[in-house]
Structure formats: C-alpha cells, structure tokens
Amino acid sequence: MEKIKSLEEFNNLRLLLKEEVFKDDVPRVRMCMGTACAASGAGKVAADIERELASEHKHAEIVKTGCQGFCQQGPVMKVEPWGYYYQKVKNTDAHEIVSATISGGFPVRKLLYRDSVADEPCEMVETVPYYKKQVRIALKNNGVIDPRQIYHYIAVDGYAALAKALSSMTPDAVLQEVDNANLRGRGGAGFPAGTKWKHSKKSGSSLKFVIANGDEGDPGAFMDRSIMEGDPHGLLEGMLLCAYAIGATYGFVYVRHEYPLAVVNLKHAIKQAEEMGFLGKNIMGTDFSCHIDVREGAGAFVCGESTSLVASIEGDRGFPRPRPPRLSEKGGGAWGYPSNLNNIETYACVPHIIEHGAAWFKSIGTENSPGTKVFALTGKVKNTGLVEVPMGITLREIIYDIGGGILDGKKFKAVQTGGPSGGCLPEEFLDLKVDFDSLTKVGSMMGSGGMVVMDEDTCVVDVAKFFLSFTKEESCGKCPPCRIGTYQMLEILEKITAGKGEPGDLDRLEKICHLVGKGSLCGLGQSAPNPILSTLKYFRQEYEEHVHDKFCRARVCAGLGSYTIDHTECFLCGLCKQACAFHAVKESRRAYFIDQDECTQCKACFTACPIGAVKIGKGNKKAKERMGLGR
Amino acid sequence: MNIDAIDVNESIGLVHQVLGDHDKRKGILISTLHKIQAENGYLPEDILRALSKKLLIPLAEIYRVASFYKQFHFSPRGKKIVRVCTGTACHVRGAAKVEDALKERYQIKAGQTTPDLKLTLETVGCVGCCGLAPVVTINEDVMGTIGPKKIKHLIHVIEEEGVAHGEN
Ligand SMILES: Cc1cc2nc3c(=O)[nH]c(=O)nc-3n(C[C@H](O)[C@H](O)[C@H](O)COP(=O)(O)O)c2cc1C
Ligand code: SF4
Ligand code: SF4
Ligand code: FES
Ligand code: FES
C-alpha cells in the first residue's frame, strides 16, 4: 500500500478503485461474517462456496462483510448482480448456490426469505419486509464492504468526506455543517453534537482529544459493535472530521472488552489508514495530523459514563466525578485536556453529513431529531436484529412492519426502549412517532437504542426487576443514593414478585425512586428508577395484582396465585405429581388435585404439565393469611 | 510475560509525546493487566509485584484499580469458561433456565469454578448475538438458540469438544 501524499493523489486512487473494486460484470457473494452469522456457521459456508467455485471452474468474488442486521436468519448473504437475498444458508447449500445462481442466474428458492410457508418468497433484499422501511446511514457500509479492506471503503466513497473537508472547508465550516445538520448524540441523551464540538473547540487549549464511546453497556444493544466490526473506517473518518473541526490531535476509541472482534478490526483499520496516510502525521499531504488508538474497557457498565470513561483511559478506577468541569473544558477531559466524547453511531453519521450536506441530513427524520437511529430489536417479536430507521417512524411500523409482529400470534403488551435507563410503553403508544423528545416525554428514553418487545407472557414487574438487578450490580458505589437505593428498590421488587408484597410497598418503592433519581451523582443512578417508574405509571394494576391478589397474570413470577388442575383437560399423565417436590399434588382414583395447604406456588407442576392443564388463578388465601390480610 | 521488557512509550502509543512519565505508566496499567490475564488466565500476585516495581505504582494501587473491573480475576479459573448471556434479549427468551440447568449440573454458582478447575461459570450482559437468544459462550465460541431441548446438547458440547460452527 502506497502512502497518499496529496489530495490529488487521493482523488485519482478513488476514481481508480471505484472502477476496479466491485466490478459490475463479476458475480459477487456478499457474505455476512458478523458475530452472530459466524456463530451460525458462516465461515464454513464461505469456505464451501469457494471450494465449489474452484471445482466448477467458476469465478465469483466473495466479500466477507460485517453484520447485515438480520442476525436471527443467519447466515445471510446477497448474491449479485441479481440481488438475491439468501438466509439460513447451510454449507450443504454451497453446491446449489454455485450451480443454480452463479452459473445459471436462478435463485435458490428454498433459501429465499418468506414471511410464512404460505407466502411468496422475496427474491431481493429490497422486497424483504424487514429491510423495506429501513434507511441506512450509519450502517450504510455494513453488509456491503469487507471491513478489513481499506480499498473497499474507498471504493464506496470512503474518506471522500475527509478529502472534501481538507481541500475545500475550513474547520469552522465543518463544525458549522454538523451544527446545521442538528446531529444529536446517539449514545443516550441526544445532546446536539455541534454544540458539544463548539464547547470543545472554544476550550482554549492547544492539546485536545477526540474520544469515541464504544463501551456499549446496555445489555441488549449491539449497533456500536456492528459499526466497529463492520465499518471501522467509517468511525475513524467521523472522528477525524471531528478532530479537524475542533483542532484535536489525538484520539481514542474506548471499546468494551467483551467485543474482541471489534478491537481486532479497529486495530487493523488503524494500521491500514496509517500506512495509506489517512491517519497520523500530515494526513493526505496536508498539515492536518491526528493519531487514533484503541483502548479496552474491562467490564464495568459505568465506564460508559463520560467522566468515568476518561478515568478508565487514564488507568484508574472508573468512578464518575461531579461536573463541571465538563469533558470539553480545561481540566475536564483525559489527563485534564479538553476532550470531545461522542458515541460510535454519532461519529459514523458525520462523514455522510459532510459529503451530502446538512440539508440532506435534515430531510430525513423529524425536525428536532434529524437523521436515522439504529435499534436493536429483540424480545418477543418475529424478526429480531439491527434496524436503522428514520426518526419519526412509529413504534407500530418498527414492531409490526419490520419486526413482523409478535411471536406465535400472541398479544402485544409493552415495548421497552432505552435499556436500563429507559422505560416500558403500553399499547396506547404504538403510534407514537419515535424520536429523542417524544420518548422522553412519555417517560421512556431513546438511550442507546435497545428495543425489547414484550407479549402477554412477559411480566412487567419481572422486567423492572431484571433491569434493577442490572443497575444494582453495576452501581459503582461511589454515592449512597445509588448504591443503597438500587439495592432497596430491588429488594422490594423481589419481595413483590415472590408473593410477599405488602400494602404500602408500592408507595415506598415510588418514594425511593424519586430520591435515587434526584440524589445520584451520575446518569446511572439518576436513570435507574426509570424502568420502575414507567411500569408503575402504565401497569400499576399489575403491580397491585402481585401485591394484593398474589397473582401474576403473565404467570412468570413463582410464589403467587393459586394452583389447580383442570380435570376436563388433564389426561392423567402424572408428570405434575413427579415434578412437585412438596408432595402437594395428590392422586385419587380418577384425578390429580393440588392440596392447597402444602402447595408452595413453586410453579414446577405448571412447567411440567405438557398440555397446560395446571391453572394459576387469582387469589391465594394462604399467602394472604401469611401476610395477615384477608382474614 | 516479561514485565521488565515492557516499553511504556510503545505500549501507550504516540500520545506518549504529550504525557508526563507517571501518566504514561498509569495509562498502560489496564492494557497490561489484560495481557497478563490473557497469558495466565488470571492475575498472579508475583507478576503484579513485578509490575508494581516496573511501573512504580504501589501494589495496593494496582489492586485498587484491578478490583474495580469485573473482567479481572485474582485466582485461577477453569479451563473452559462458560458464559451464560443474561442480557435483555436472552433474559426475555429464557436465559434463566439455561443458567439454572448449568448450575445444577456443575453444582456451582455463577462466578465460581469447579474444584477440578475444569470449568468456570459466568454470566455476561449481551454478547451482541441477540438474534440468537438465548446465547451461551464457551471460551470464544458462541452457541445460540438454546431452548429446553438444546440444553442437553449444550452440556455435551461443554464436556466433549468445542462448538462445531453451523449447528445453531
Ligand atoms: C451509566 C452510563 C453508561 C453509559 N454508557 C454509554 C455507552 O455505553 N455508550 C455511549 O455511547 N454512551 C454511553 N453513555 C452516555 C455517555 O455518557 C455520553 O453521554 C455519550 O457517549 C455522549 O455521546 P453522544 O453525545 O454522541 O451520545 C452512558 C452514560 C451513563 C450515565
Ligand atoms: S450514581 Fe451510582 S454509578 Fe453513578 S457515581 Fe453514584 S454510585 Fe456510582
Ligand atoms: S406449584 Fe409447586 S408446590 Fe404447588 S403443586 Fe405445583 S409443584 Fe407442587
Ligand atoms: S451477524 Fe450476520 S446479519 Fe448480523
Ligand atoms: S442479550 Fe444475549 S446476546 Fe444480546
């Protein structure tokens, strides 16, 4: 690889690569090698296709891409120039892919996506419902290029925005463009990137840092990982544009330690970019210089918080500290130098804004939240994976049109957005247009973009408990409201879900929520009560059923309800009796029944019964008596 | 690993040009701990003592930092590290059942190692394969969609070989 010494050289190379890479007349398999597809056998599929091609004396290019988003159906691939989209590919399909598609141009019908067996298959990516409503900006190159080949990136207009900035824009103009685009931070709060960049620029220090937050702690979001793994140069270019705009000379990408492939791909990309002169001293022959390095975390959610992230980079414990000084001010950033921290997805949007202009970016999305957002759609929805959609799309469109609706035809109950800092929204908000402000207004949050769909079999109290056990574990312990408060909130939730809730518990819970939210030092504690507050607001009745009726309508929480066997359904298999460790299932001559005095509501019989003849009903007299109620 | 051979400037990268000596030495602490752990499986005390001398950071300070992070371990761990993902997607799709089955099989809690040092059981929050929930990783391998029926197979895989990719 030759170092590029001038902008002119870059433009020549770019024109050349646009012709040479991804030629139209070569059949091409864009094979997903993302973590999930690799786990489902993508490596083997690729190897077998290569072998098959060789033995059939056919030529086709295999591009090993990053995550294409539809991980659940993996391994997935696109075959060009026909544009066929194959999913759930097995290595045994290699022969057919080569003989039918690459030699004959016909699709392999069994590999095409269909909504259900009765539906017509979708041949092209564009017709697959999962992709139809998506608009790709941050994930544009994911699934298109091989992240380990810098030439691929340049061929799809990579580093063109940087070249444009260096050749025809002043740093102020770059900053102004990002500010005009009203790009808002994708890492949580939606703070305008332009405003932050201005702060950093104004800090009056000659040494500044750019930092990308790839800690991605939300347990259920993986868009930042996808970008770091699948389009590392896109992230680097975004960071370089920021560095140019604010005058920074060093940068770091802080990556979560659980993402080894992201670290490898980023380091590889940095090395290539340095060799080619996109990174380092005198970038593309200009007098702009910037060095970027990777820093790994070590397993602490709180290190995603800006001040603790900086402490961790410095080699200290990741304790948050009070602000001001903010990171963008003197004394606030890494080693006290002003530092501009943005999320991975935020940086990944920047090259596209510089390339196509602020007006273009603002034409997508809503007025106050332009652009797109990547969501990690999971839970009880048919299609799960990463989806990038324009802001302002409704929850219903995401869950039903893209997600394909609720699994197994069950009923929708709630959707949780924003991970441990977000909240649960009920059905009435399905038509809410999603953006930063609309979600906050109804008590949830965009957060990093986790979106978990819940059906009638999910218990919202249990979900709140899940998030609280996460925040309790992750509280760094520096400030008491968070350290003790998360513990106490979890304790009450555990009591309620175990059927030991008392009147007054909900009020106590609410009170602690408000105290923790107000009294905590950092965002972790401040937002920890959100999952509880939002579920209390929209699903209070379910909490009350747990406390007063000793009943969990989703039948998730053990220790509640009264257990009976429906004799009209029971076919006398006896599995419930075997399952019960308390000998509460009694056998008479023609029936099984449950002795209410001995039953501990452990749920074992309910789980064991193959036909669902064990019923859990409201009201548990014994439990109530234990609590001194209802006598 | 040879602690004495550590080159602080090289480890921290070009940012060494603008940092003071102490900041540089401290700045490579976490990445060095990762390397030590990658080699030994945990952080042995004698190596940390050597590191303390090399970086001129008190041993207590090294422990103070290392103990903050969940990824660092101070005692030997199992040959196979089995991590049950308990992230949101996996939780909603039944990770608890998988965890319980493994706890029952090996009679250890999450975070513990079997006495014969064969296996360490851990939980992890999202490994980024939510599409395959519930997910378990065995060392570096990922195994997904572990429903009730697949638990037996999972235990078989843990005890026999690695994951043959493509069986998800
Ligand atoms: C406890 C906690 C964890 C956070 N984790 C992350 C994270 O994993 N990734 C991220 O980008 N931002 C995270 N944030 C938000 C960051 O502090 C910061 O606001 C963000 O990275 C700024 O980038 P943005 O303006 O581009 O969103 C977290 C905040 C808190 C309080
Ligand atoms: S709010 Fe929680 S995580 Fe944040 S500083 Fe306080 S104790 Fe630590
Ligand atoms: S709920 Fe548990 S204790 Fe009660 S009958 Fe069923 S198995 Fe027995
Ligand atoms: S890893 Fe292949 S689609 Fe996500
Ligand atoms: S929640 Fe388990 S892989 Fe994401």
Short mmCIF file of N, CA and C in Angstrom, two decimals, chain A residues 35-36 38-41 44 71-72 207 209 218-222 225 250 252 256-258 260 291 293 295-300 302-303 312-319 335 337 378-381 384 407 452 462 466-467 474 476, chain B residues 11-19 23-24 26-31 34 61 63-65 67-72 86-89 91-93 97 124-132 140 142-144 163-168:
data_model
loop_
_atom_site.label_atom_id
_atom_site.label_comp_id
_atom_site.label_asym_id
_atom_site.label_seq_id
_atom_site.Cartn_x
_atom_site.Cartn_y
_atom_site.Cartn_z
N THR A 35 -20.66 -11.45 14.06
CA THR A 35 -20.52 -12.42 15.14
C THR A 35 -21.63 -13.46 15.14
N ALA A 36 -22.87 -13.03 14.94
CA ALA A 36 -23.98 -13.97 15.02
C ALA A 36 -23.94 -14.94 13.85
N ALA A 38 -21.35 -15.76 12.08
CA ALA A 38 -20.19 -16.63 12.25
C ALA A 38 -20.56 -17.76 13.21
N ALA A 39 -21.31 -17.43 14.26
CA ALA A 39 -21.71 -18.46 15.22
C ALA A 39 -22.66 -19.46 14.58
N SER A 40 -23.39 -19.03 13.56
CA SER A 40 -24.29 -19.99 12.92
C SER A 40 -23.64 -20.65 11.70
N GLY A 41 -22.35 -20.49 11.56
CA GLY A 41 -21.66 -21.29 10.55
C GLY A 41 -21.28 -20.59 9.26
N LYS A 44 -17.91 -21.66 7.48
CA LYS A 44 -17.95 -22.91 6.75
C LYS A 44 -18.65 -22.72 5.40
N CYS A 71 -29.68 -10.88 11.94
CA CYS A 71 -28.87 -11.94 12.52
C CYS A 71 -29.66 -13.21 12.80
N GLN A 72 -30.93 -13.03 13.16
CA GLN A 72 -31.73 -14.18 13.53
C GLN A 72 -31.83 -15.18 12.39
N LEU A 207 -3.84 21.41 23.11
CA LEU A 207 -3.90 19.95 23.03
C LEU A 207 -5.32 19.49 23.34
N PHE A 209 -8.38 16.15 22.67
CA PHE A 209 -8.60 14.75 22.28
C PHE A 209 -9.98 14.56 21.66
N ASP A 218 -25.43 -1.14 27.51
CA ASP A 218 -26.83 -1.55 27.53
C ASP A 218 -26.92 -3.03 27.16
N PRO A 219 -27.38 -3.88 28.08
CA PRO A 219 -27.35 -5.32 27.82
C PRO A 219 -28.41 -5.72 26.82
N GLY A 220 -28.27 -5.44 25.58
CA GLY A 220 -29.29 -5.80 24.61
C GLY A 220 -29.18 -4.89 23.40
N ALA A 221 -28.11 -4.12 23.35
CA ALA A 221 -27.89 -3.25 22.20
C ALA A 221 -26.54 -3.63 21.60
N PHE A 222 -26.47 -3.69 20.27
CA PHE A 222 -25.18 -4.05 19.69
C PHE A 222 -24.92 -3.33 18.37
N ARG A 225 -21.23 -2.08 18.24
CA ARG A 225 -20.37 -3.21 17.92
C ARG A 225 -20.38 -3.48 16.42
N TYR A 250 -5.07 13.99 18.97
CA TYR A 250 -5.04 12.58 19.36
C TYR A 250 -6.46 12.10 19.59
N PHE A 252 -9.02 8.48 20.83
CA PHE A 252 -9.15 7.12 21.35
C PHE A 252 -10.52 6.56 21.02
N ARG A 256 -15.54 -1.84 24.61
CA ARG A 256 -15.88 -2.80 25.64
C ARG A 256 -15.06 -4.09 25.45
N HIS A 257 -14.58 -4.63 26.54
CA HIS A 257 -13.69 -5.79 26.44
C HIS A 257 -14.40 -7.03 25.89
N GLU A 258 -15.72 -7.06 26.01
CA GLU A 258 -16.47 -8.23 25.53
C GLU A 258 -16.55 -8.28 24.01
N PRO A 260 -14.14 -8.66 21.31
CA PRO A 260 -12.79 -8.86 20.78
C PRO A 260 -12.66 -8.60 19.28
N HIS A 291 -3.64 11.26 15.50
CA HIS A 291 -3.37 9.85 15.79
C HIS A 291 -4.54 9.26 16.57
N ASP A 293 -5.99 5.72 18.64
CA ASP A 293 -5.62 4.46 19.28
C ASP A 293 -6.85 3.80 19.88
N ARG A 295 -8.54 1.78 23.08
CA ARG A 295 -8.41 1.48 24.50
C ARG A 295 -9.51 0.50 24.87
N GLU A 296 -9.14 -0.52 25.65
CA GLU A 296 -10.14 -1.51 26.02
C GLU A 296 -10.66 -1.29 27.43
N GLY A 297 -11.94 -1.52 27.59
CA GLY A 297 -12.52 -1.50 28.93
C GLY A 297 -12.23 -2.81 29.62
N ALA A 298 -12.82 -3.01 30.77
CA ALA A 298 -12.56 -4.26 31.48
C ALA A 298 -13.81 -4.72 32.23
N GLY A 299 -14.95 -4.40 31.66
CA GLY A 299 -16.17 -4.92 32.25
C GLY A 299 -16.71 -4.05 33.36
N ALA A 300 -17.14 -2.84 33.03
CA ALA A 300 -17.83 -2.01 34.01
C ALA A 300 -18.78 -1.12 33.21
N VAL A 302 -20.53 1.34 34.14
CA VAL A 302 -20.45 2.75 34.47
C VAL A 302 -19.37 3.45 33.64
N CYS A 303 -18.42 2.69 33.08
CA CYS A 303 -17.37 3.30 32.26
C CYS A 303 -17.90 3.89 30.96
N SER A 312 -11.00 5.75 33.25
CA SER A 312 -10.55 4.42 32.85
C SER A 312 -9.45 4.51 31.80
N ILE A 313 -9.54 5.45 30.89
CA ILE A 313 -8.47 5.64 29.89
C ILE A 313 -7.17 6.02 30.59
N GLU A 314 -7.31 6.81 31.66
CA GLU A 314 -6.11 7.24 32.38
C GLU A 314 -5.51 6.11 33.20
N GLY A 315 -6.25 5.00 33.32
CA GLY A 315 -5.73 3.85 34.05
C GLY A 315 -6.19 3.79 35.49
N ASP A 316 -7.31 4.45 35.76
CA ASP A 316 -7.80 4.47 37.13
C ASP A 316 -9.09 3.67 37.24
N ARG A 317 -9.63 3.60 38.45
CA ARG A 317 -10.96 3.03 38.61
C ARG A 317 -11.95 3.93 37.86
N GLY A 318 -12.98 3.30 37.31
CA GLY A 318 -13.94 4.11 36.55
C GLY A 318 -15.00 4.75 37.41
N PHE A 319 -14.59 5.60 38.32
CA PHE A 319 -15.58 6.32 39.13
C PHE A 319 -16.00 7.60 38.41
N TRP A 335 -6.53 13.31 31.05
CA TRP A 335 -5.36 13.96 31.65
C TRP A 335 -5.56 15.48 31.77
N TYR A 337 -6.94 17.46 29.68
CA TYR A 337 -7.07 18.21 28.42
C TYR A 337 -8.49 18.09 27.88
N THR A 378 -35.40 -6.66 19.71
CA THR A 378 -35.35 -8.02 20.28
C THR A 378 -36.60 -8.30 21.08
N GLY A 379 -36.61 -9.43 21.71
CA GLY A 379 -37.75 -9.79 22.56
C GLY A 379 -38.71 -10.69 21.82
N LYS A 380 -39.99 -10.55 22.15
CA LYS A 380 -40.98 -11.48 21.62
C LYS A 380 -41.53 -11.01 20.28
N VAL A 381 -40.64 -10.71 19.37
CA VAL A 381 -41.05 -10.24 18.07
C VAL A 381 -40.48 -11.22 17.05
N THR A 384 -35.85 -10.43 14.69
CA THR A 384 -35.00 -9.64 15.57
C THR A 384 -33.70 -9.33 14.86
N LEU A 407 -44.38 -12.75 18.25
CA LEU A 407 -44.08 -14.17 18.09
C LEU A 407 -45.31 -15.03 18.41
N VAL A 452 -36.96 -3.71 23.28
CA VAL A 452 -37.38 -5.06 23.64
C VAL A 452 -38.90 -5.14 23.61
N ASP A 462 -41.45 -8.27 36.56
CA ASP A 462 -40.23 -9.07 36.41
C ASP A 462 -39.21 -8.33 35.54
N PHE A 466 -35.54 -7.19 36.47
CA PHE A 466 -34.36 -7.53 35.68
C PHE A 466 -33.43 -6.33 35.52
N PHE A 467 -34.02 -5.18 35.13
CA PHE A 467 -33.17 -4.01 34.92
C PHE A 467 -32.56 -3.51 36.23
N GLU A 474 -24.23 -2.97 38.73
CA GLU A 474 -23.30 -2.10 38.04
C GLU A 474 -23.05 -0.78 38.77
N CYS A 476 -21.44 1.84 40.81
CA CYS A 476 -20.03 1.81 41.17
C CYS A 476 -19.86 1.99 42.66
N SER B 11 3.80 0.98 24.41
CA SER B 11 2.50 0.46 24.84
C SER B 11 1.41 1.52 24.78
N ILE B 12 1.75 2.70 25.13
CA ILE B 12 0.69 3.71 25.22
C ILE B 12 0.43 4.36 23.86
N GLY B 13 1.34 4.18 22.93
CA GLY B 13 1.13 4.75 21.60
C GLY B 13 1.69 6.16 21.52
N LEU B 14 1.40 6.83 20.41
CA LEU B 14 2.04 8.11 20.14
C LEU B 14 1.66 9.22 21.11
N VAL B 15 0.60 8.99 21.87
CA VAL B 15 0.18 10.01 22.81
C VAL B 15 1.27 10.21 23.87
N HIS B 16 2.27 9.30 23.91
CA HIS B 16 3.37 9.46 24.87
C HIS B 16 4.09 10.78 24.67
N GLN B 17 3.98 11.31 23.47
CA GLN B 17 4.69 12.56 23.17
C GLN B 17 4.23 13.72 24.05
N VAL B 18 2.99 13.62 24.56
CA VAL B 18 2.47 14.78 25.29
C VAL B 18 2.19 14.48 26.75
N LEU B 19 2.50 13.26 27.21
CA LEU B 19 2.15 12.92 28.59
C LEU B 19 3.37 12.86 29.49
N ASP B 23 1.80 9.66 34.21
CA ASP B 23 0.57 9.45 33.44
C ASP B 23 0.74 8.33 32.44
N LYS B 24 1.92 8.28 31.83
CA LYS B 24 2.16 7.24 30.85
C LYS B 24 2.15 5.87 31.49
N LYS B 26 0.83 4.92 34.30
CA LYS B 26 -0.50 4.56 34.76
C LYS B 26 -1.41 4.26 33.58
N GLY B 27 -1.20 4.99 32.49
CA GLY B 27 -2.05 4.83 31.31
C GLY B 27 -1.97 3.46 30.66
N ILE B 28 -0.89 2.72 30.91
CA ILE B 28 -0.80 1.40 30.29
C ILE B 28 -1.21 0.30 31.26
N LEU B 29 -1.62 0.70 32.48
CA LEU B 29 -1.90 -0.31 33.50
C LEU B 29 -2.98 -1.30 33.05
N ILE B 30 -4.12 -0.76 32.61
CA ILE B 30 -5.24 -1.66 32.30
C ILE B 30 -4.91 -2.57 31.12
N SER B 31 -4.28 -2.01 30.10
CA SER B 31 -3.98 -2.87 28.95
C SER B 31 -2.94 -3.92 29.33
N HIS B 34 -4.67 -6.71 31.13
CA HIS B 34 -5.33 -7.59 30.15
C HIS B 34 -4.34 -8.60 29.59
N GLU B 61 -2.29 0.05 44.91
CA GLU B 61 -2.96 0.85 43.90
C GLU B 61 -3.35 -0.03 42.70
N TYR B 63 -4.03 -3.20 42.79
CA TYR B 63 -5.20 -3.98 43.21
C TYR B 63 -6.45 -3.10 43.28
N ARG B 64 -6.27 -1.87 43.69
CA ARG B 64 -7.41 -0.96 43.79
C ARG B 64 -8.07 -0.79 42.41
N VAL B 65 -7.24 -0.60 41.41
CA VAL B 65 -7.77 -0.41 40.07
C VAL B 65 -8.34 -1.73 39.53
N SER B 67 -9.41 -4.40 40.93
CA SER B 67 -10.58 -4.99 41.58
C SER B 67 -11.86 -4.25 41.21
N PHE B 68 -11.73 -3.07 40.62
CA PHE B 68 -12.93 -2.33 40.21
C PHE B 68 -13.60 -3.00 39.01
N TYR B 69 -12.80 -3.62 38.17
CA TYR B 69 -13.31 -4.14 36.91
C TYR B 69 -13.66 -5.61 37.01
N LYS B 70 -14.83 -5.93 36.51
CA LYS B 70 -15.31 -7.30 36.64
C LYS B 70 -14.48 -8.31 35.85
N GLN B 71 -13.78 -7.83 34.81
CA GLN B 71 -13.07 -8.78 33.96
C GLN B 71 -11.78 -9.30 34.58
N PHE B 72 -11.31 -8.66 35.63
CA PHE B 72 -10.04 -9.12 36.20
C PHE B 72 -10.28 -10.11 37.32
N THR B 86 -27.03 -13.03 30.00
CA THR B 86 -28.26 -12.68 30.70
C THR B 86 -28.67 -11.27 30.30
N GLY B 87 -28.29 -10.86 29.10
CA GLY B 87 -28.73 -9.58 28.56
C GLY B 87 -30.24 -9.59 28.36
N THR B 88 -30.77 -8.44 27.98
CA THR B 88 -32.22 -8.30 27.91
C THR B 88 -32.88 -9.33 27.00
N ALA B 89 -32.35 -9.44 25.79
CA ALA B 89 -32.99 -10.35 24.83
C ALA B 89 -32.95 -11.78 25.33
N HIS B 91 -32.62 -12.75 28.44
CA HIS B 91 -33.48 -12.86 29.63
C HIS B 91 -34.91 -13.12 29.22
N VAL B 92 -35.39 -12.30 28.26
CA VAL B 92 -36.78 -12.42 27.85
C VAL B 92 -37.04 -13.77 27.19
N ARG B 93 -36.01 -14.32 26.56
CA ARG B 93 -36.22 -15.61 25.89
C ARG B 93 -35.71 -16.80 26.71
N LYS B 97 -33.38 -20.24 32.63
CA LYS B 97 -33.49 -21.71 32.61
C LYS B 97 -32.16 -22.35 32.27
N VAL B 124 -22.96 -12.93 31.55
CA VAL B 124 -22.45 -11.76 30.84
C VAL B 124 -23.66 -11.01 30.29
N GLY B 125 -23.57 -9.70 30.21
CA GLY B 125 -24.67 -8.91 29.70
C GLY B 125 -24.51 -8.66 28.23
N CYS B 126 -25.18 -9.39 27.41
CA CYS B 126 -25.20 -9.24 25.95
C CYS B 126 -23.86 -9.44 25.28
N VAL B 127 -23.78 -10.46 24.48
CA VAL B 127 -22.57 -10.67 23.68
C VAL B 127 -22.80 -10.24 22.24
N GLY B 128 -23.91 -9.55 21.99
CA GLY B 128 -24.13 -9.00 20.66
C GLY B 128 -24.68 -9.98 19.65
N CYS B 129 -25.23 -11.08 20.10
CA CYS B 129 -25.87 -12.03 19.20
C CYS B 129 -27.33 -12.19 19.57
N CYS B 130 -27.97 -11.11 19.95
CA CYS B 130 -29.32 -11.18 20.50
C CYS B 130 -30.27 -11.91 19.55
N GLY B 131 -29.97 -11.86 18.26
CA GLY B 131 -30.81 -12.56 17.30
C GLY B 131 -30.86 -14.05 17.57
N LEU B 132 -29.86 -14.55 18.28
CA LEU B 132 -29.79 -15.99 18.54
C LEU B 132 -30.18 -16.32 19.98
N GLU B 140 -14.22 -18.88 23.42
CA GLU B 140 -14.52 -17.84 22.42
C GLU B 140 -15.71 -18.21 21.54
N VAL B 142 -19.48 -19.17 20.29
CA VAL B 142 -20.84 -18.76 20.63
C VAL B 142 -21.82 -19.86 20.25
N MET B 143 -22.73 -20.15 21.14
CA MET B 143 -23.77 -21.12 20.81
C MET B 143 -25.11 -20.46 21.10
N GLY B 144 -26.01 -20.53 20.13
CA GLY B 144 -27.25 -19.77 20.28
C GLY B 144 -28.50 -20.62 20.29
N VAL B 163 -17.39 -25.98 19.97
CA VAL B 163 -18.60 -25.85 19.18
C VAL B 163 -18.25 -26.09 17.72
N ALA B 164 -18.98 -27.00 17.11
CA ALA B 164 -18.82 -27.12 15.67
C ALA B 164 -19.73 -26.07 15.06
N HIS B 165 -19.14 -25.10 14.40
CA HIS B 165 -19.96 -23.99 13.90
C HIS B 165 -20.95 -24.49 12.86
N GLY B 166 -22.10 -23.92 12.90
CA GLY B 166 -23.09 -24.28 11.91
C GLY B 166 -24.19 -25.12 12.51
N GLU B 167 -24.06 -25.40 13.80
CA GLU B 167 -25.11 -26.21 14.40
C GLU B 167 -26.16 -25.38 15.10
N ASN B 168 -26.01 -24.05 15.05
CA ASN B 168 -27.05 -23.23 15.63
C ASN B 168 -28.25 -23.27 14.72
#
